[in-house]
Every structure is written in C-alpha cells, then in structure tokens.
PDB file of C-alpha atoms in Angstrom:
ATOM      1  CA  MET A   1     -18.540 -31.875 -50.527  1.00 60.00           C
ATOM      2  CA  SER A   2     -16.345 -29.771 -47.902  1.00 66.00           C
ATOM      3  CA  LYS A   3     -13.142 -30.956 -46.434  1.00 80.00           C
ATOM      4  CA  ILE A   4     -13.933 -29.363 -43.007  1.00 80.00           C
ATOM      5  CA  ASP A   5     -16.195 -31.257 -40.559  1.00 75.00           C
ATOM      6  CA  HIS A   6     -18.512 -28.244 -39.518  1.00 71.00           C
ATOM      7  CA  SER A   7     -19.856 -30.663 -36.376  1.00 68.00           C
ATOM      8  CA  LEU A   8     -16.638 -29.547 -34.520  1.00 67.00           C
ATOM      9  CA  PHE A   9     -17.588 -26.069 -34.745  1.00 67.00           C
ATOM     10  CA  GLU A  10     -21.117 -26.563 -32.956  1.00 64.00           C
ATOM     11  CA  ALA A  11     -21.677 -26.441 -29.324  1.00 58.00           C
ATOM     12  CA  HIS A  12     -24.793 -25.977 -27.261  1.00 52.00           C
ATOM     13  CA  GLU A  13     -22.609 -25.536 -24.049  1.00 53.00           C
ATOM     14  CA  HIS A  14     -19.101 -24.452 -23.664  1.00 54.00           C
ATOM     15  CA  ALA A  15     -16.790 -27.244 -22.287  1.00 52.00           C
ATOM     16  CA  LEU A  16     -15.072 -25.005 -19.879  1.00 52.00           C
ATOM     17  CA  GLU A  17     -18.403 -23.521 -18.146  1.00 52.00           C
ATOM     18  CA  HIS A  18     -18.362 -25.878 -15.039  1.00 56.00           C
ATOM     19  CA  GLN A  19     -14.666 -26.255 -14.251  1.00 73.00           C
ATOM     20  CA  TYR A  20     -14.386 -23.618 -11.452  1.00 78.00           C
ATOM     21  CA  GLY A  21     -17.037 -25.282  -9.615  1.00 82.00           C
ATOM     22  CA  PRO A  22     -19.759 -24.027  -7.125  1.00 87.00           C
ATOM     23  CA  CYS A  23     -19.271 -20.412  -5.334  1.00 88.00           C
ATOM     24  CA  PRO A  24     -18.411 -21.421  -1.608  1.00 86.00           C
ATOM     25  CA  ASP A  25     -20.705 -18.322  -0.470  1.00 88.00           C
ATOM     26  CA  CYS A  26     -23.885 -19.006  -2.494  1.00 89.00           C
ATOM     27  CA  GLY A  27     -23.449 -22.330  -4.457  1.00 87.00           C
ATOM     28  CA  LYS A  28     -23.881 -20.916  -7.468  1.00 89.00           C
ATOM     29  CA  GLU A  29     -21.494 -21.415 -10.444  1.00 88.00           C
ATOM     30  CA  LEU A  30     -18.186 -19.736 -10.581  1.00 88.00           C
ATOM     31  CA  ARG A  31     -17.020 -18.452 -13.690  1.00 87.00           C
ATOM     32  CA  ILE A  32     -14.425 -15.924 -15.549  1.00 86.00           C
ATOM     33  CA  ARG A  33     -15.277 -12.423 -15.491  1.00 86.00           C
ATOM     34  CA  ASN A  34     -13.562  -9.291 -16.653  1.00 85.00           C
ATOM     35  CA  SER A  35     -12.841  -6.036 -14.739  1.00 84.00           C
ATOM     36  CA  LYS A  36     -10.609  -2.956 -15.668  1.00 82.00           C
ATOM     37  CA  SER A  37      -7.745  -4.451 -13.970  1.00 77.00           C
ATOM     38  CA  GLY A  38      -8.185  -7.932 -15.953  1.00 81.00           C
ATOM     39  CA  PRO A  39      -9.685 -11.356 -15.602  1.00 85.00           C
ATOM     40  CA  PHE A  40     -10.666 -12.827 -12.598  1.00 87.00           C
ATOM     41  CA  ILE A  41     -12.970 -15.952 -11.309  1.00 88.00           C
ATOM     42  CA  GLY A  42     -16.298 -14.740  -9.545  1.00 89.00           C
ATOM     43  CA  CYS A  43     -19.764 -15.906  -8.731  1.00 90.00           C
ATOM     44  CA  SER A  44     -22.144 -16.127 -11.713  1.00 87.00           C
ATOM     45  CA  GLY A  45     -24.782 -14.596  -8.928  1.00 89.00           C
ATOM     46  CA  TYR A  46     -23.185 -11.212  -9.143  1.00 88.00           C
ATOM     47  CA  PRO A  47     -24.337  -8.627  -7.861  1.00 88.00           C
ATOM     48  CA  ASP A  48     -26.359 -10.479  -5.347  1.00 91.00           C
ATOM     49  CA  CYS A  49     -23.076 -12.593  -4.445  1.00 91.00           C
ATOM     50  CA  HIS A  50     -19.509 -10.478  -4.361  1.00 88.00           C
ATOM     51  CA  TYR A  51     -17.409 -13.850  -3.985  1.00 89.00           C
ATOM     52  CA  ALA A  52     -13.921 -13.404  -6.324  1.00 88.00           C
ATOM     53  CA  LYS A  53     -10.733 -14.776  -6.232  1.00 84.00           C
ATOM     54  CA  PRO A  54      -7.751 -14.237  -8.575  1.00 80.00           C
ATOM     55  CA  LEU A  55      -7.656 -15.974 -11.872  1.00 74.00           C
ATOM     56  CA  HIS A  56      -3.697 -17.028 -11.513  1.00 69.00           C
ATOM     57  CA  ASP A  57      -2.781 -18.175  -8.129  1.00 61.00           C
ATOM     58  CA  ASN A  58       0.508 -16.385  -7.299  1.00 62.00           C
ATOM     59  CA  GLN A  59       1.740 -18.962  -4.840  1.00 72.00           C
ATOM     60  CA  THR A  60       5.665 -18.817  -3.467  1.00 79.00           C
ATOM     61  CA  THR A  61       7.668 -21.768  -4.853  1.00 81.00           C
ATOM     62  CA  THR A  62      10.857 -22.990  -2.810  1.00 84.00           C
ATOM     63  CA  LEU A  63      13.703 -23.435  -5.589  1.00 86.00           C
ATOM     64  CA  LYS A  64      16.375 -24.665  -3.283  1.00 88.00           C
ATOM     65  CA  VAL A  65      17.014 -24.930   0.341  1.00 89.00           C
ATOM     66  CA  ILE A  66      20.397 -23.240   1.448  1.00 88.00           C
ATOM     67  CA  GLU A  67      22.791 -25.631   3.356  1.00 88.00           C
ATOM     68  CA  ASP A  68      24.100 -24.322   6.419  1.00 89.00           C
ATOM     69  CA  SER A  69      21.796 -21.461   6.679  1.00 89.00           C
ATOM     70  CA  HIS A  70      19.852 -20.199   9.556  1.00 91.00           C
ATOM     71  CA  CYS A  71      17.140 -17.948   9.954  1.00 91.00           C
ATOM     72  CA  PRO A  72      17.813 -14.938  12.250  1.00 89.00           C
ATOM     73  CA  GLU A  73      14.364 -14.824  13.760  1.00 90.00           C
ATOM     74  CA  CYS A  74      13.402 -18.736  14.413  1.00 91.00           C
ATOM     75  CA  GLY A  75      16.538 -20.557  13.495  1.00 90.00           C
ATOM     76  CA  SER A  76      15.144 -22.595  10.642  1.00 91.00           C
ATOM     77  CA  SER A  77      16.704 -23.199   7.279  1.00 91.00           C
ATOM     78  CA  MET A  78      16.559 -20.393   4.439  1.00 91.00           C
ATOM     79  CA  ALA A  79      15.600 -20.793   0.952  1.00 90.00           C
ATOM     80  CA  ILE A  80      15.822 -19.413  -2.334  1.00 88.00           C
ATOM     81  CA  LYS A  81      11.998 -18.727  -3.399  1.00 86.00           C
ATOM     82  CA  LYS A  82      10.149 -17.430  -6.056  1.00 82.00           C
ATOM     83  CA  GLY A  83       7.269 -15.437  -5.481  1.00 79.00           C
ATOM     84  CA  ARG A  84       5.050 -12.983  -7.457  1.00 70.00           C
ATOM     85  CA  TYR A  85       7.602 -10.052  -7.388  1.00 67.00           C
ATOM     86  CA  GLY A  86      10.629 -12.244  -8.385  1.00 72.00           C
ATOM     87  CA  MET A  87      13.341 -14.290  -6.558  1.00 78.00           C
ATOM     88  CA  PHE A  88      13.889 -13.684  -2.727  1.00 84.00           C
ATOM     89  CA  ILE A  89      15.651 -15.796   0.089  1.00 88.00           C
ATOM     90  CA  GLY A  90      12.875 -16.554   2.660  1.00 90.00           C
ATOM     91  CA  CYS A  91      12.646 -18.900   6.051  1.00 90.00           C
ATOM     92  CA  THR A  92      11.410 -22.167   5.263  1.00 89.00           C
ATOM     93  CA  ASN A  93       9.240 -22.036   8.463  1.00 87.00           C
ATOM     94  CA  PHE A  94       6.723 -19.779   6.706  1.00 84.00           C
ATOM     95  CA  PRO A  95       3.743 -19.031   7.743  1.00 80.00           C
ATOM     96  CA  ALA A  96       4.863 -18.993  11.305  1.00 86.00           C
ATOM     97  CA  CYS A  97       8.195 -17.043  10.524  1.00 87.00           C
ATOM     98  CA  HIS A  98       8.091 -14.299   7.918  1.00 85.00           C
ATOM     99  CA  HIS A  99      11.953 -13.197   7.775  1.00 86.00           C
ATOM    100  CA  ILE A 100      12.843 -12.775   3.940  1.00 85.00           C
ATOM    101  CA  GLU A 101      15.723 -11.107   2.446  1.00 81.00           C
ATOM    102  CA  ASN A 102      16.530  -9.766  -1.235  1.00 74.00           C
ATOM    103  CA  ALA A 103      18.307 -12.078  -3.483  1.00 71.00           C
ATOM    104  CA  LYS A 104      20.040  -9.602  -5.434  1.00 70.00           C
ATOM    105  CA  PRO A 105      22.778  -7.584  -3.243  1.00 67.00           C
ATOM    106  CA  GLN A 106      21.919  -3.878  -2.977  1.00 70.00           C
ATOM    107  CA  THR A 107      24.576  -1.618  -3.190  1.00 78.00           C
ATOM    108  CA  ASP A 108      24.995   1.676  -1.174  1.00 78.00           C
ATOM    109  CA  THR A 109      25.986   4.425  -3.637  1.00 83.00           C
ATOM    110  CA  SER A 110      26.742   6.834  -0.504  1.00 86.00           C
ATOM    111  CA  VAL A 111      25.062   9.804  -1.592  1.00 91.00           C
ATOM    112  CA  THR A 112      22.948  11.230   0.665  1.00 91.00           C
ATOM    113  CA  CYS A 113      18.968  11.629   0.116  1.00 93.00           C
ATOM    114  CA  PRO A 114      18.283  14.997  -0.952  1.00 92.00           C
ATOM    115  CA  LYS A 115      14.790  14.648   0.415  1.00 92.00           C
ATOM    116  CA  CYS A 116      15.143  13.283   3.964  1.00 92.00           C
ATOM    117  CA  HIS A 117      19.035  14.258   4.309  1.00 90.00           C
ATOM    118  CA  LYS A 118      19.266  11.083   6.684  1.00 92.00           C
ATOM    119  CA  GLY A 119      19.193   8.165   4.405  1.00 90.00           C
ATOM    120  CA  HIS A 120      21.482   7.126   1.442  1.00 91.00           C
ATOM    121  CA  LEU A 121      20.457   6.188  -2.011  1.00 92.00           C
ATOM    122  CA  LEU A 122      20.859   2.423  -2.823  1.00 90.00           C
ATOM    123  CA  ASP A 123      21.394   0.849  -6.341  1.00 88.00           C
ATOM    124  CA  ARG A 124      18.320  -1.428  -7.001  1.00 85.00           C
ATOM    125  CA  THR A 125      16.533  -3.381  -9.435  1.00 80.00           C
ATOM    126  CA  ASN A 126      12.674  -3.823  -9.986  1.00 77.00           C
ATOM    127  CA  LYS A 127      10.963  -7.130 -10.546  1.00 69.00           C
ATOM    128  CA  TYR A 128      11.394  -6.414 -14.503  1.00 72.00           C
ATOM    129  CA  GLY A 129      15.295  -5.885 -13.934  1.00 74.00           C
ATOM    130  CA  LYS A 130      15.140  -2.239 -14.453  1.00 84.00           C
ATOM    131  CA  ARG A 131      17.683  -0.073 -12.424  1.00 86.00           C
ATOM    132  CA  PHE A 132      16.846   2.403 -10.085  1.00 91.00           C
ATOM    133  CA  PHE A 133      18.039   4.594  -6.971  1.00 92.00           C
ATOM    134  CA  ALA A 134      16.237   4.661  -3.811  1.00 92.00           C
ATOM    135  CA  CYS A 135      16.228   5.986  -0.206  1.00 91.00           C
ATOM    136  CA  ASN A 136      17.360   3.256   2.434  1.00 89.00           C
ATOM    137  CA  ARG A 137      15.009   4.741   4.870  1.00 87.00           C
ATOM    138  CA  TYR A 138      11.666   3.548   2.720  1.00 85.00           C
ATOM    139  CA  PRO A 139       9.056   3.555   3.597  1.00 84.00           C
ATOM    140  CA  GLU A 140       9.341   6.603   5.677  1.00 90.00           C
ATOM    141  CA  CYS A 141      11.066   8.327   2.773  1.00 91.00           C
ATOM    142  CA  ARG A 142      10.108   7.504  -0.929  1.00 91.00           C
ATOM    143  CA  TYR A 143      12.677   9.180  -2.998  1.00 93.00           C
ATOM    144  CA  VAL A 144      13.381   7.670  -6.060  1.00 94.00           C
ATOM    145  CA  VAL A 145      15.601   8.540  -9.383  1.00 93.00           C
ATOM    146  CA  ASN A 146      16.089   6.479 -12.167  1.00 92.00           C
ATOM    147  CA  PHE A 147      19.565   7.367 -13.139  1.00 93.00           C
ATOM    148  CA  ALA A 148      22.684   6.961 -11.236  1.00 92.00           C
ATOM    149  CA  PRO A 149      23.196  10.003  -8.432  1.00 93.00           C
ATOM    150  CA  VAL A 150      26.163  12.073  -8.094  1.00 92.00           C
ATOM    151  CA  GLU A 151      26.662  14.038  -5.044  1.00 90.00           C
ATOM    152  CA  LYS A 152      27.010  17.358  -6.385  1.00 91.00           C
ATOM    153  CA  SER A 153      24.352  20.109  -6.055  1.00 92.00           C
ATOM    154  CA  CYS A 154      22.691  21.863  -8.829  1.00 92.00           C
ATOM    155  CA  PRO A 155      23.812  25.415  -9.707  1.00 92.00           C
ATOM    156  CA  ASP A 156      20.488  26.458 -10.858  1.00 91.00           C
ATOM    157  CA  CYS A 157      18.007  25.340  -8.238  1.00 92.00           C
ATOM    158  CA  GLY A 158      20.162  24.198  -5.524  1.00 91.00           C
ATOM    159  CA  TRP A 159      19.066  20.448  -5.414  1.00 92.00           C
ATOM    160  CA  ALA A 160      21.644  18.422  -3.329  1.00 92.00           C
ATOM    161  CA  ILE A 161      22.202  15.858  -6.335  1.00 93.00           C
ATOM    162  CA  LEU A 162      22.710  15.450 -10.066  1.00 93.00           C
ATOM    163  CA  VAL A 163      22.104  12.527 -11.895  1.00 93.00           C
ATOM    164  CA  GLU A 164      24.340  11.000 -14.826  1.00 92.00           C
ATOM    165  CA  LYS A 165      22.300  10.642 -17.899  1.00 89.00           C
ATOM    166  CA  LYS A 166      23.765   9.944 -21.459  1.00 87.00           C
ATOM    167  CA  GLY A 167      26.850  10.884 -20.233  1.00 86.00           C
ATOM    168  CA  ARG A 168      25.968  14.184 -18.823  1.00 90.00           C
ATOM    169  CA  LEU A 169      25.146  15.330 -15.443  1.00 93.00           C
ATOM    170  CA  VAL A 170      21.491  16.707 -15.333  1.00 94.00           C
ATOM    171  CA  CYS A 171      19.270  17.815 -12.437  1.00 94.00           C
ATOM    172  CA  PRO A 172      16.477  15.300 -11.734  1.00 93.00           C
ATOM    173  CA  GLN A 173      13.962  18.392 -10.523  1.00 92.00           C
ATOM    174  CA  PRO A 174      11.397  18.236 -13.288  1.00 89.00           C
ATOM    175  CA  LEU A 175      11.060  22.002 -13.081  1.00 91.00           C
ATOM    176  CA  CYS A 176      14.780  22.902 -13.299  1.00 90.00           C
ATOM    177  CA  GLY A 177      16.148  21.844 -16.376  1.00 86.00           C
ATOM    178  CA  TYR A 178      19.662  21.992 -15.728  1.00 91.00           C
ATOM    179  CA  LYS A 179      22.200  20.069 -18.300  1.00 90.00           C
ATOM    180  CA  GLU A 180      25.853  20.378 -17.451  1.00 85.00           C
ATOM    181  CA  ALA A 181      27.579  20.928 -20.731  1.00 71.00           C
ATOM    182  CA  GLN A 182      29.758  18.137 -22.192  1.00 59.00           C
ATOM    183  CA  SER A 183      33.511  18.405 -21.817  1.00 53.00           C
ATOM    184  CA  GLU A 184      35.417  18.868 -25.127  1.00 39.00           C
ATOM    185  CA  GLN A 185      37.008  15.398 -24.540  1.00 37.00           C
ATOM    186  CA  GLU A 186      33.643  13.581 -24.822  1.00 47.00           C
ATOM    187  CA  ALA A 187      32.474  15.911 -28.023  1.00 47.00           C
ATOM    188  CA  GLU A 188      35.181  14.934 -29.752  1.00 43.00           C
TER     189      GLU A 188
END
C-alpha cells in the first residue's frame, strides 16, 4: 500500500476556474489567458468577445502624507506614493489633481545636450535603480547616455561630449569608437 493518497491529485474541475467571475461585456466566464507580453484575464468567449484586463492591478498606494506640504496646483497636501514605476511625490487630491514630483532629486550635470544644444543632461535613475543621463527637455529631446558625460569634444568625429567609461573618456557615438588613452598615472 502506498503512503501517498492519490485521490488528492484527481480533479474533475479546476479549483480556480470560476474565480474571476463573469465577463462584464458578454457574461461568459473570465479566465487567465496568455499572450506574447504575458498572462492577463480575458473572456472565454474570445474571438467573439475581446474583453481583457491586466492580471495584476498596478494601483498607486499612498505611503505617507507629507506634513506642511501643499500642492502648487490645488493647495491640497502632498504624499509619498508608490506606483507602477516606483516611488514619487503626488497630490492627495488625485484624480481631480494630477500634480506629481520626482521623489529622487535630479542633479544637473551642466553639460549641454549635444543633440538639441538647448538643454542640459540630468543625472537620473530608472525604476530599477540604474543610472543614466538624459536631456532636461524630454520629450522634445530624447537624447540619453548611460555613462557620465564630460563637456569635451571628440577629436575624431567632433561630437560635443565624451563619456567616462571604466576610467577612460570615450565617444558615445557608436560609429566613432574614439577612446582616450589612459594616463601614465592610471596605468601604474
């Protein structure tokens, strides 16, 4: 006689099959479906019904209201919030007021953007904590580099900046390939 109870592994109906309820459009059952961008909740009546919603609800949560802070647009209190793209500071009067601020300070490198020649490159971090440098005129200018910019022209191609990569100054232009030779002090 086996010590495993095989009746635990037998099921005629999946336990979670009806957990998502009926489709609000057609009334058929909602199920977990898969696509090339990942799982989602969709109608079992597809292709006749195209109802779909995300599997995970990415709602914004208020972590802490900042005392003595006022929204510059509506005057309500500001709060530290966590959303889909990380932490930010936002108005507590949302959705009536959409004012938000970055929780992480952005420092200006004072290096002129080599693409638009109007903005400066800001030291920023993405939602995963990776550092990058982008033009402060985004979305008008979408110039981005992944390494710290230096306001020095490339002697080979004439691009307005070089970037500091692994202790060397290199040209960020992919077709250029200029690398400044290491000084004797660094080589020792």
